[in-house]
CSV table of C-alpha atoms in Angstrom, one decimal:
chain,number,residue,atom,x,y,z
A,40,MET,CA,122.1,119.1,90.3
A,41,SER,CA,125.5,120.1,91.6
A,42,GLU,CA,128.0,122.0,89.5
A,43,SER,CA,130.3,119.0,89.4
A,44,THR,CA,127.6,116.9,87.6
A,45,ALA,CA,126.1,119.7,85.5
A,46,LEU,CA,125.7,119.1,81.7
A,47,THR,CA,127.5,121.8,79.7
A,48,ILE,CA,126.6,122.3,76.0
A,49,ASP,CA,128.8,124.2,73.6
A,50,TRP,CA,125.9,125.7,71.6
A,51,ALA,CA,128.2,127.5,69.2
A,52,GLY,CA,129.8,124.2,68.3
A,53,LEU,CA,126.4,122.6,67.9
A,54,ALA,CA,125.0,125.5,65.8
A,55,PRO,CA,125.5,124.1,62.3
A,56,LEU,CA,123.4,121.1,63.2
A,57,VAL,CA,120.8,123.1,65.1
A,58,ILE,CA,120.3,125.6,62.3
A,59,VAL,CA,119.6,123.0,59.7
A,60,PHE,CA,117.5,120.8,62.0
A,61,VAL,CA,115.3,123.7,63.1
A,62,ALA,CA,114.9,124.8,59.5
A,63,ALA,CA,113.7,121.3,58.6
A,64,PHE,CA,110.9,121.5,61.2
A,65,VAL,CA,110.0,125.0,60.0
A,66,GLY,CA,109.8,123.6,56.5
A,67,LEU,CA,107.2,121.1,57.8
A,68,LEU,CA,105.2,124.1,59.2
A,69,VAL,CA,105.4,125.8,55.9
A,70,GLU,CA,103.8,122.8,54.2
A,71,ALA,CA,100.9,123.0,56.7
A,72,THR,CA,100.4,126.8,56.7
A,73,VAL,CA,101.5,128.4,53.4
A,74,PRO,CA,99.3,128.1,50.3
A,75,LYS,CA,100.5,125.6,47.8
A,76,ALA,CA,101.2,128.2,45.1
A,77,ARG,CA,103.6,130.1,47.4
A,78,ARG,CA,105.4,127.2,49.0
A,79,LEU,CA,108.2,126.7,46.5
A,80,PRO,CA,110.0,130.1,46.9
A,81,VAL,CA,109.5,130.0,50.6
A,82,GLN,CA,110.9,126.5,50.9
A,83,VAL,CA,113.9,127.2,48.7
A,84,ALA,CA,114.7,130.4,50.5
A,85,LEU,CA,114.4,128.6,53.9
A,86,ALA,CA,116.6,125.7,52.8
A,87,VAL,CA,119.3,127.9,51.2
A,88,GLY,CA,119.3,130.4,54.1
A,89,ALA,CA,119.6,127.6,56.7
A,90,LEU,CA,122.5,125.9,54.8
A,91,ALA,CA,124.2,129.2,54.3
A,92,GLY,CA,123.8,130.0,58.0
A,93,ALA,CA,125.2,126.6,58.9
A,94,PHE,CA,128.2,127.3,56.7
A,95,VAL,CA,128.8,130.6,58.5
A,96,ALA,CA,128.5,128.8,61.8
A,97,VAL,CA,131.2,126.3,60.7
A,98,VAL,CA,133.5,129.2,59.7
A,99,LEU,CA,133.0,130.9,63.1
A,100,ASN,CA,133.9,127.6,64.8
A,101,ALA,CA,137.1,127.3,62.8
A,102,ASP,CA,139.5,127.6,65.8
A,103,LYS,CA,137.5,125.2,68.0
A,104,SER,CA,138.5,121.7,69.0
A,105,GLY,CA,136.8,119.6,71.6
A,106,PRO,CA,133.6,117.8,72.6
A,107,VAL,CA,130.3,119.7,72.3
A,108,PHE,CA,128.9,118.1,75.5
A,109,SER,CA,130.6,117.8,78.9
A,110,LEU,CA,129.5,116.6,82.2
A,111,GLY,CA,131.2,118.1,85.3
A,112,GLY,CA,134.1,119.4,83.2
A,113,THR,CA,134.6,115.9,81.5
A,114,GLY,CA,134.0,115.8,77.8
A,115,ILE,CA,131.3,113.4,76.4
A,116,GLY,CA,132.5,112.3,73.0
A,117,SER,CA,129.1,112.0,71.4
A,118,VAL,CA,129.6,115.0,69.1
A,119,ILE,CA,133.1,116.3,68.4
A,120,VAL,CA,134.2,119.7,67.0
A,121,ASP,CA,137.6,119.3,65.3
A,122,GLY,CA,139.3,120.3,62.0
A,123,PRO,CA,138.1,117.4,59.8
A,124,GLY,CA,134.6,117.5,61.2
A,125,LEU,CA,134.2,121.2,60.6
A,126,PHE,CA,135.7,121.0,57.0
A,127,LEU,CA,133.4,118.2,56.1
A,128,GLN,CA,130.4,120.0,57.6
A,129,GLY,CA,131.2,123.1,55.6
A,130,THR,CA,131.6,121.0,52.4
A,131,ILE,CA,128.3,119.3,53.0
A,132,ALA,CA,126.6,122.7,53.5
A,133,ILE,CA,128.0,124.2,50.3
A,134,LEU,CA,127.3,121.1,48.2
A,135,SER,CA,123.8,120.9,49.7
A,136,ILE,CA,123.1,124.5,48.7
A,137,VAL,CA,124.0,123.6,45.1
A,138,ALA,CA,121.9,120.4,45.3
A,139,VAL,CA,118.8,122.3,46.7
A,140,LEU,CA,119.0,124.7,43.7
A,141,LEU,CA,118.8,121.7,41.4
A,142,LEU,CA,115.9,120.2,43.4
A,143,ALA,CA,114.1,123.5,42.9
A,144,GLU,CA,114.4,123.5,39.1
A,145,ARG,CA,111.0,123.7,37.4
A,146,ARG,CA,111.7,125.1,33.9
A,147,THR,CA,113.3,122.0,32.2
A,148,VAL,CA,110.1,120.0,32.6
A,149,ARG,CA,106.6,121.2,33.6
A,150,GLY,CA,106.2,121.1,37.3
A,151,GLY,CA,109.7,119.7,38.0
A,152,ASP,CA,111.0,116.2,38.4
A,153,PHE,CA,109.0,115.3,41.5
A,154,VAL,CA,105.5,113.9,41.8
A,155,ALA,CA,102.7,116.0,43.3
A,156,GLU,CA,101.1,113.2,45.3
A,157,ALA,CA,103.3,110.3,46.1
A,158,ALA,CA,100.3,108.2,47.4
A,159,VAL,CA,98.7,108.1,43.9
A,160,VAL,CA,99.0,104.7,42.3
A,161,ALA,CA,101.8,104.7,39.6
A,162,ASP,CA,100.6,104.9,36.0
A,163,SER,CA,96.9,105.2,37.0
A,164,ALA,CA,94.6,107.8,35.4
A,165,ALA,CA,95.1,110.0,38.4
A,166,ASP,CA,98.8,109.7,38.1
A,167,VAL,CA,98.8,110.7,34.5
A,168,GLU,CA,96.5,113.7,35.4
A,169,GLN,CA,98.8,114.9,38.2
A,170,ARG,CA,101.8,115.1,35.9
A,171,ARG,CA,100.5,118.5,34.9
A,172,GLU,CA,100.8,119.7,38.4
A,173,ASP,CA,103.7,121.2,40.2
A,174,GLY,CA,105.9,118.8,42.2
A,175,ALA,CA,105.6,118.4,45.9
A,176,THR,CA,107.7,120.8,48.0
A,177,GLU,CA,108.0,118.4,50.9
A,178,ILE,CA,111.3,117.4,49.3
A,179,PHE,CA,113.0,120.4,50.9
A,180,PRO,CA,112.4,119.6,54.6
A,181,LEU,CA,113.2,116.0,53.8
A,182,THR,CA,116.5,117.1,52.3
A,183,LEU,CA,117.3,119.3,55.3
A,184,PHE,CA,116.7,116.3,57.7
A,185,ALA,CA,119.1,114.3,55.5
A,186,VAL,CA,121.7,117.0,55.6
A,187,THR,CA,121.4,117.2,59.4
A,188,GLY,CA,122.2,113.5,59.6
A,189,MET,CA,125.1,114.0,57.3
A,190,MET,CA,126.6,116.8,59.4
A,191,MET,CA,126.1,114.8,62.6
A,192,PHE,CA,127.6,111.7,60.9
A,193,VAL,CA,131.0,113.4,60.2
A,194,THR,CA,131.2,114.8,63.8
A,195,SER,CA,130.1,111.8,65.8
A,196,GLY,CA,132.5,110.7,68.4
A,197,ASP,CA,130.9,107.4,69.4
A,198,LEU,CA,129.2,104.6,67.5
A,199,LEU,CA,125.8,105.1,69.0
A,200,THR,CA,125.5,108.8,67.9
A,201,MET,CA,126.9,107.7,64.5
A,202,PHE,CA,124.1,105.2,64.1
A,203,VAL,CA,121.5,107.8,64.9
A,204,ALA,CA,123.0,110.1,62.3
A,205,LEU,CA,123.2,107.2,59.8
A,206,GLU,CA,119.5,106.5,60.1
A,207,MET,CA,118.7,110.2,60.0
A,208,LEU,CA,120.5,110.8,56.7
A,209,SER,CA,119.2,107.5,55.2
A,210,LEU,CA,115.5,107.6,55.9
A,211,PRO,CA,114.7,110.8,54.0
A,212,LEU,CA,116.8,109.6,51.1
A,213,TYR,CA,114.7,106.4,50.8
A,214,LEU,CA,111.6,108.6,50.4
A,215,LEU,CA,113.2,111.0,48.0
A,216,CYS,CA,114.4,108.2,45.7
A,217,GLY,CA,110.8,107.1,45.1
A,218,LEU,CA,109.3,110.5,44.2
A,219,ALA,CA,110.0,110.8,40.5
A,220,LYS,CA,107.2,112.2,38.5
A,221,ARG,CA,107.8,110.0,35.4
A,222,ARG,CA,108.9,106.4,35.2
A,223,ARG,CA,107.5,106.1,38.7
A,224,LEU,CA,107.6,102.3,38.9
A,225,ILE,CA,111.4,102.4,38.2
A,226,SER,CA,111.7,105.2,40.8
A,227,GLN,CA,109.8,103.2,43.4
A,228,GLU,CA,111.8,100.1,42.7
A,229,ALA,CA,115.0,102.0,43.2
A,230,ALA,CA,113.7,103.4,46.5
A,231,LEU,CA,112.6,99.9,47.7
A,232,LYS,CA,116.0,98.4,46.8
A,233,TYR,CA,117.8,101.2,48.6
A,234,PHE,CA,115.6,100.8,51.7
A,235,LEU,CA,115.9,97.0,52.0
A,236,LEU,CA,119.6,96.9,51.5
A,237,GLY,CA,120.1,99.9,53.7
A,238,ALA,CA,118.1,98.2,56.4
A,239,PHE,CA,120.4,95.2,56.2
A,240,ALA,CA,123.4,97.5,56.4
A,241,SER,CA,122.0,99.2,59.5
A,242,ALA,CA,121.5,95.7,61.1
A,243,PHE,CA,125.1,94.9,60.4
A,244,TYR,CA,126.1,98.2,62.0
A,245,VAL,CA,124.2,97.5,65.2
A,246,TYR,CA,125.6,94.0,65.5
A,247,GLY,CA,129.1,95.3,64.9
A,248,MET,CA,128.6,98.0,67.5
A,249,ALA,CA,127.5,95.4,70.0
A,250,MET,CA,130.7,93.3,69.3
A,251,LEU,CA,133.0,96.3,69.7
A,252,TYR,CA,131.2,97.2,73.0
A,253,GLY,CA,131.8,93.7,74.2
A,254,PHE,CA,135.5,94.1,73.3
A,255,ALA,CA,136.1,97.6,74.6
A,256,GLY,CA,133.4,98.1,77.2
A,257,THR,CA,132.5,101.4,75.5
A,258,VAL,CA,131.1,102.7,72.2
A,259,ASP,CA,133.3,105.8,72.3
A,260,LEU,CA,135.8,105.8,69.4
A,261,ALA,CA,138.8,106.9,71.5
A,262,GLY,CA,138.0,104.2,74.1
A,263,ILE,CA,137.8,101.5,71.4
A,264,ASN,CA,141.1,102.6,70.1
A,265,ALA,CA,142.7,102.4,73.5
A,266,ALA,CA,141.1,99.0,74.0
A,267,GLY,CA,142.8,97.8,70.8
A,268,VAL,CA,146.1,97.6,72.8
A,269,SER,CA,144.9,97.0,76.4
A,270,SER,CA,141.6,95.0,76.3
A,271,GLY,CA,141.7,91.6,77.9
A,272,GLN,CA,138.6,90.4,75.9
A,273,PRO,CA,138.9,87.9,73.1
A,274,ARG,CA,140.2,89.6,70.0
A,275,MET,CA,137.6,87.9,67.9
A,276,PHE,CA,135.0,90.4,69.2
A,277,LEU,CA,137.2,93.1,67.6
A,278,TYR,CA,137.5,91.3,64.3
A,279,ILE,CA,133.7,90.7,64.0
A,280,GLY,CA,132.9,94.2,65.2
A,281,VAL,CA,135.2,95.9,62.7
A,282,ALA,CA,133.9,93.7,59.9
A,283,MET,CA,130.2,94.5,60.6
A,284,ILE,CA,130.8,98.2,61.1
A,285,ALA,CA,132.8,98.3,57.8
A,286,VAL,CA,130.0,96.6,55.9
A,287,ALA,CA,127.5,99.3,56.9
A,288,LEU,CA,129.9,102.2,56.1
A,289,LEU,CA,131.2,100.7,52.9
A,290,PHE,CA,127.6,100.1,51.8
A,291,LYS,CA,126.9,103.9,52.2
A,292,ALA,CA,130.2,104.7,50.4
A,293,ALA,CA,129.2,102.3,47.5
A,294,ALA,CA,132.3,100.2,47.7
A,295,VAL,CA,132.6,96.7,46.1
A,296,PRO,CA,131.0,94.2,46.9
A,297,PHE,CA,128.4,96.4,48.7
A,298,HIS,CA,127.8,98.5,45.6
A,299,MET,CA,125.0,96.6,43.8
A,300,TRP,CA,122.3,99.1,44.7
A,301,THR,CA,124.2,102.1,43.2
A,302,PRO,CA,123.5,101.8,39.5
A,303,ASP,CA,119.8,101.0,39.9
A,304,VAL,CA,119.2,103.7,42.5
A,305,TYR,CA,121.2,106.3,40.6
A,306,THR,CA,119.2,105.5,37.5
A,307,GLY,CA,115.7,105.2,39.0
A,308,ALA,CA,115.8,108.2,41.5
A,309,PRO,CA,115.0,111.7,40.3
A,310,THR,CA,118.2,113.2,38.9
A,311,PRO,CA,118.4,116.0,41.5
A,312,VAL,CA,118.3,113.4,44.2
A,313,THR,CA,121.0,111.3,42.5
A,314,ALA,CA,123.1,114.4,42.4
A,315,LEU,CA,122.5,115.0,46.2
A,316,MET,CA,123.5,111.4,46.9
A,317,ALA,CA,126.6,111.4,44.6
A,318,GLY,CA,127.9,114.6,46.1
A,319,CYS,CA,126.8,115.1,49.7
A,320,VAL,CA,126.2,111.5,50.8
A,321,LYS,CA,129.7,110.5,49.5
A,322,VAL,CA,131.2,113.2,51.6
A,323,ALA,CA,129.3,112.1,54.7
A,324,ALA,CA,130.1,108.4,54.1
A,325,PHE,CA,133.8,108.9,53.8
A,326,GLY,CA,133.8,111.5,56.6
A,327,GLY,CA,132.5,108.7,58.8
A,328,LEU,CA,135.0,106.2,57.5
A,329,LEU,CA,137.9,108.5,58.1
A,330,ARG,CA,136.8,109.2,61.7
A,331,VAL,CA,136.1,105.5,62.6
A,332,PHE,CA,139.4,104.2,61.2
A,333,ASN,CA,141.6,107.1,62.3
A,334,VAL,CA,140.1,107.7,65.8
A,335,GLY,CA,138.6,104.3,66.7
A,336,LEU,CA,140.7,101.7,64.9
A,337,SER,CA,144.1,103.1,64.2
A,338,SER,CA,145.7,101.0,67.0
A,339,SER,CA,144.4,97.8,65.3
A,340,ALA,CA,145.3,98.8,61.8
A,341,TRP,CA,147.3,95.6,61.3
A,342,ASP,CA,144.1,93.6,61.8
A,343,TRP,CA,142.0,95.4,59.1
A,344,HIS,CA,144.6,96.7,56.6
A,345,LEU,CA,144.7,93.7,54.3
A,346,ILE,CA,140.9,93.2,53.9
A,347,LEU,CA,140.3,97.0,53.3
A,348,THR,CA,143.1,96.9,50.7
A,349,VAL,CA,141.4,94.1,48.9
A,350,ILE,CA,138.1,96.0,49.0
A,351,ALA,CA,139.8,99.1,47.6
A,352,VAL,CA,141.4,97.2,44.8
A,353,ALA,CA,138.2,95.5,43.9
A,354,THR,CA,136.3,98.8,44.0
A,355,MET,CA,138.8,100.7,41.8
A,356,ILE,CA,139.1,97.9,39.2
A,357,GLY,CA,135.5,96.8,39.3
A,358,GLY,CA,134.0,100.2,39.0
A,359,ALA,CA,136.3,101.2,36.1
A,360,ILE,CA,135.7,98.0,34.1
A,361,PHE,CA,131.9,98.1,34.5
A,362,ALA,CA,131.8,101.8,33.6
A,363,VAL,CA,133.4,100.9,30.2
A,364,THR,CA,130.4,98.7,29.3
A,365,GLN,CA,127.6,101.2,30.1
A,366,ARG,CA,125.3,102.7,27.5
A,367,ASN,CA,123.3,104.8,29.9
A,368,ILE,CA,124.9,108.1,31.1
A,369,LYS,CA,123.4,107.8,34.7
A,370,ARG,CA,124.7,104.2,35.0
A,371,LEU,CA,128.1,105.4,33.7
A,372,LEU,CA,128.2,108.1,36.4
A,373,ALA,CA,127.1,105.5,39.0
A,374,TYR,CA,130.0,103.1,38.2
A,375,SER,CA,132.3,106.1,38.1
A,376,SER,CA,131.1,106.9,41.6
A,377,ILE,CA,132.0,103.4,42.6
A,378,ALA,CA,135.5,103.7,41.2
A,379,ASN,CA,136.0,107.0,42.9
A,380,ALA,CA,135.0,105.3,46.2
A,381,GLY,CA,138.0,103.0,45.6
A,382,TYR,CA,140.4,106.0,45.2
A,383,LEU,CA,139.0,107.5,48.4
A,384,LEU,CA,139.5,104.2,50.3
A,385,ILE,CA,143.2,104.7,49.6
A,386,GLY,CA,143.0,107.8,51.8
A,387,VAL,CA,141.2,105.9,54.5
A,388,ILE,CA,143.8,103.1,54.5
A,389,ALA,CA,146.7,105.6,54.6
A,390,LEU,CA,145.2,107.0,57.9
A,391,GLY,CA,146.5,110.3,59.1
A,392,ASP,CA,149.0,110.8,56.3
A,393,ALA,CA,146.1,111.3,53.8
A,394,VAL,CA,143.2,112.8,55.7
A,395,GLY,CA,143.6,116.3,54.2
A,396,GLN,CA,144.0,115.1,50.7
A,397,THR,CA,141.0,112.8,51.0
A,398,MET,CA,138.9,115.7,52.1
A,399,PHE,CA,140.1,117.8,49.2
A,400,TYR,CA,139.2,114.9,46.8
A,401,LEU,CA,135.7,114.8,48.3
A,402,ALA,CA,135.1,118.5,47.8
A,403,ALA,CA,136.4,118.5,44.3
A,404,TYR,CA,134.5,115.4,43.2
A,405,GLY,CA,131.3,116.7,44.8
A,406,PHE,CA,131.2,119.9,42.7
A,407,THR,CA,132.0,118.1,39.5
A,408,VAL,CA,129.5,115.2,39.9
A,409,ILE,CA,126.6,117.4,40.9
A,410,ALA,CA,127.2,119.7,37.9
A,411,ALA,CA,127.4,116.6,35.6
A,412,PHE,CA,124.0,115.3,36.8
A,413,ALA,CA,122.6,118.9,36.4
A,414,VAL,CA,123.6,118.8,32.7
A,415,VAL,CA,122.1,115.3,32.3
A,416,SER,CA,118.8,116.7,33.6
A,417,LEU,CA,118.8,119.3,30.8
A,418,VAL,CA,119.2,117.0,27.8
A,419,ARG,CA,115.7,115.7,27.1
A,420,ASP,CA,113.6,113.7,24.7
A,421,GLY,CA,110.3,115.5,25.2
A,422,ASP,CA,109.5,115.2,28.9
A,423,GLU,CA,112.0,112.3,29.5
A,424,GLU,CA,115.7,112.6,30.1
A,425,ALA,CA,117.8,111.4,27.2
A,426,THR,CA,120.0,109.0,29.2
A,427,HIS,CA,121.1,106.6,26.5
A,428,LEU,CA,124.5,107.6,25.3
A,429,ALA,CA,123.5,107.2,21.6
A,430,ARG,CA,121.1,110.1,22.0
A,431,TRP,CA,124.0,112.4,22.9
A,432,ALA,CA,125.7,111.9,19.6
A,433,GLY,CA,126.4,115.2,17.9
A,434,LEU,CA,125.2,117.3,20.8
A,435,GLY,CA,128.2,119.6,20.2
A,436,LYS,CA,126.8,120.7,16.9
A,437,LYS,CA,123.3,121.4,18.1
A,438,SER,CA,124.1,122.8,21.6
A,439,PRO,CA,127.8,123.7,21.7
A,440,GLY,CA,127.6,125.5,25.0
A,441,THR,CA,126.2,122.5,26.8
A,442,ALA,CA,128.7,120.2,25.1
A,443,VAL,CA,131.6,122.4,26.2
A,444,VAL,CA,130.4,122.3,29.8
A,445,PHE,CA,129.9,118.5,29.8
A,446,THR,CA,133.3,118.0,28.1
A,447,ILE,CA,135.0,119.9,30.9
A,448,LEU,CA,133.2,117.8,33.5
A,449,MET,CA,134.1,114.5,31.7
A,450,LEU,CA,137.7,115.5,31.5
A,451,ALA,CA,137.8,116.4,35.2
A,452,LEU,CA,136.3,113.0,36.0
A,453,ALA,CA,138.9,111.4,33.8
A,454,GLY,CA,141.6,113.2,35.8
A,455,LEU,CA,143.2,115.2,33.0
A,456,PRO,CA,145.5,118.1,33.9
A,457,PHE,CA,144.2,121.6,34.7
A,458,THR,CA,141.0,120.1,36.2
A,459,SER,CA,140.1,119.4,39.8
A,460,GLY,CA,140.1,115.7,39.0
A,461,PHE,CA,143.8,115.7,38.2
A,462,THR,CA,144.8,117.8,41.3
A,463,ALA,CA,142.7,115.6,43.6
A,464,LYS,CA,144.1,112.3,42.4
A,465,PHE,CA,147.6,113.6,42.3
A,466,SER,CA,147.5,114.9,45.8
A,467,LEU,CA,145.8,111.8,47.1
A,468,PHE,CA,148.2,109.4,45.4
A,469,ALA,CA,151.2,111.4,46.6
A,470,ALA,CA,150.0,111.2,50.2
A,471,ALA,CA,149.4,107.5,49.8
A,472,LEU,CA,153.0,107.1,48.5
A,473,GLN,CA,154.3,108.8,51.7
A,474,ALA,CA,152.3,106.3,53.7
A,475,ASP,CA,154.0,103.4,51.8
A,476,GLU,CA,150.9,102.4,49.9
A,477,LEU,CA,152.7,102.0,46.5
A,478,GLY,CA,150.6,99.0,45.5
A,479,LEU,CA,147.3,100.8,45.9
A,480,VAL,CA,148.7,103.8,44.0
A,481,ILE,CA,149.7,101.6,41.1
A,482,VAL,CA,146.2,100.0,41.0
A,483,GLY,CA,144.7,103.5,41.2
A,484,VAL,CA,146.7,104.7,38.2
A,485,VAL,CA,145.7,101.6,36.2
A,486,SER,CA,142.0,102.0,37.2
A,487,SER,CA,142.1,105.7,36.2
A,488,ALA,CA,143.5,104.8,32.8
A,489,ILE,CA,140.7,102.3,32.3
A,490,LEU,CA,138.0,104.8,33.5
A,491,ALA,CA,139.3,107.5,31.2
A,492,PHE,CA,138.0,105.5,28.2
A,493,PRO,CA,134.2,105.8,28.8
A,494,TYR,CA,134.6,109.5,29.6
A,495,LEU,CA,136.6,110.2,26.5
A,496,ARG,CA,134.1,108.1,24.5
A,497,VAL,CA,131.4,110.5,25.6
A,498,VAL,CA,133.5,113.5,24.5
A,499,VAL,CA,133.9,111.8,21.1
A,500,LEU,CA,130.2,111.3,20.8
A,501,LEU,CA,129.5,114.9,21.6
A,502,TRP,CA,131.8,116.4,19.0
A,503,LEU,CA,132.7,113.9,16.3
A,504,ASN,CA,129.4,112.1,15.6
A,505,GLU,CA,126.5,113.4,13.6
A,506,PRO,CA,123.3,114.2,15.4
A,507,ALA,CA,120.2,112.1,14.7
A,508,PRO,CA,117.3,113.8,12.9
A,509,ASP,CA,115.2,113.4,16.1
A,510,ALA,CA,118.1,114.4,18.4
A,511,PRO,CA,117.2,115.4,21.9
A,512,THR,CA,116.8,119.1,22.9
A,513,VAL,CA,118.7,120.9,25.6
A,514,ASN,CA,116.1,122.7,27.7
A,515,LEU,CA,117.0,126.2,28.9
A,516,PRO,CA,117.5,126.0,32.6
A,517,SER,CA,116.3,128.5,35.1
A,518,PRO,CA,118.8,130.7,37.0
A,519,MET,CA,118.8,128.0,39.7
A,520,ALA,CA,119.9,125.1,37.6
A,521,GLY,CA,122.2,127.5,35.6
A,522,THR,CA,123.9,128.4,38.9
A,523,VAL,CA,124.4,124.7,39.7
A,524,VAL,CA,126.2,124.1,36.4
A,525,ALA,CA,128.2,127.4,36.6
A,526,ALA,CA,129.3,126.6,40.2
A,527,GLY,CA,130.4,123.1,39.3
A,528,VAL,CA,132.4,124.2,36.3
A,529,ALA,CA,134.0,127.1,38.1
A,530,ALA,CA,135.0,124.9,41.0
A,531,THR,CA,136.3,122.2,38.6
A,532,LEU,CA,138.5,124.7,36.8
A,533,LEU,CA,139.6,126.7,39.8
A,534,LEU,CA,140.6,123.7,41.8
A,535,GLY,CA,142.5,122.5,38.8
A,536,VAL,CA,144.6,125.5,38.1
A,537,ALA,CA,144.8,127.2,41.6
A,538,PRO,CA,144.1,124.6,44.2
A,539,GLY,CA,146.6,126.0,46.8
A,540,PHE,CA,144.1,127.8,48.9
A,541,LEU,CA,142.0,124.8,49.5
A,542,LEU,CA,144.9,122.5,50.0
A,543,ASP,CA,146.2,124.8,52.7
A,544,ILE,CA,142.8,124.7,54.4
A,545,VAL,CA,142.6,120.9,54.4
A,546,ASP,CA,146.2,120.7,55.6
A,547,GLN,CA,145.4,122.8,58.6
A,548,ALA,CA,142.2,120.9,59.3
A,549,SER,CA,143.4,117.3,58.9
A,550,THR,CA,143.9,116.4,62.5
A,551,PHE,CA,141.2,114.5,64.4
A,552,LEU,CA,140.7,115.1,68.1
A,553,ASN,CA,142.0,112.2,70.2
A,554,THR,CA,144.5,111.1,67.6
């Protein structure tokens, strides 16, 4: 092969992906070679070490901007290193470390939240027997494979690479959702719903990619953007392609009307997996949305602006209204996640004017929601989680420390001052105003006011109601779960009172390559 056609790879730019991907395969070897009794500490150390190494690699790449692959000196846009991609990769790495620690929790319930043998028939005698056993440790390599997909998703420069990343992040999650040790039928139902709807969403994505290729003659995002003003193909190809791609991405982001899977999956999946999805997958989904609409579709913004605005409004209002009616804390957090997807869509619609603020919102929300699910996993009726809100009544009188922590997290989700939720919403809405999206900001403020009600109702339940005689107990977490809660609360307060350092970082990292 001549030098003019040689493939050049920037291994340093690819390092975050490679580190996590290789660690996932090493995790599979651990399952095959290490005795079962020793697997948990080995897998946790491997996963945390790999994710920390990926974060270090992201930091070392901070000044880079360009394609990872080039052929004869010409960049191939399949994987892109730029400011938003690196920031989102770093955010996913840090949030994944926190989520892995929650996945590793074993003290709150004997053997952890995960089934030992997933192939055993649910609720059979063998299933009841295996509840005494430690949970499977295959969850850690599965998680690393999913995280690799997330990191690739936010740095993909063409639709084909993005599709591979989408499948890579989704398939392990389908499995993880069905691995709950208790209430296994509900967990398996959640996994099946997520898988079937996710498969439909993937089909929409492939069809949309074909339409955009027909319109632009390329799947490269920059090429599609250029074709938006120069293509001689029928514009209907563009409209259909954008609609189909948007369906798939909005499904992963849990936006209305593609949100119906969210409450059931969040409720049925093991709570640590729900935390992983609510924090890390949300970052990946909106990282992909930001890249597609800023790099690939900004030239045709007039064509998709109205429909995406309608979806954002429906998501903000729908998520807030349905959250008010919930009596299950996990379903409440699920509808809260839907409403927050609507707020983040404002940043997508505002394009380049709000990229940095949207990334700040993703980081702030990720820490808060993972910590909230960690607290939910600690409040138990025996071996079951006490998810009905009535069971949380008077918790502040029995476990004031836990109640204080959860109160801080609820106030942050409600967007009250001196919390990360307020700072994130204020900065995002301010950026949207600069982009002349006044209508969306008004709807966002109204939705936030509605959504504050269920959060504050939880706070009232914690502190002003009397506990029941058979009130649930708060299990003492291990240092791992304790670290998850502490990190979430610390980030929530720090980003609420001193957000300047992170806002400066996202401001410097808010420009996509090829925009």
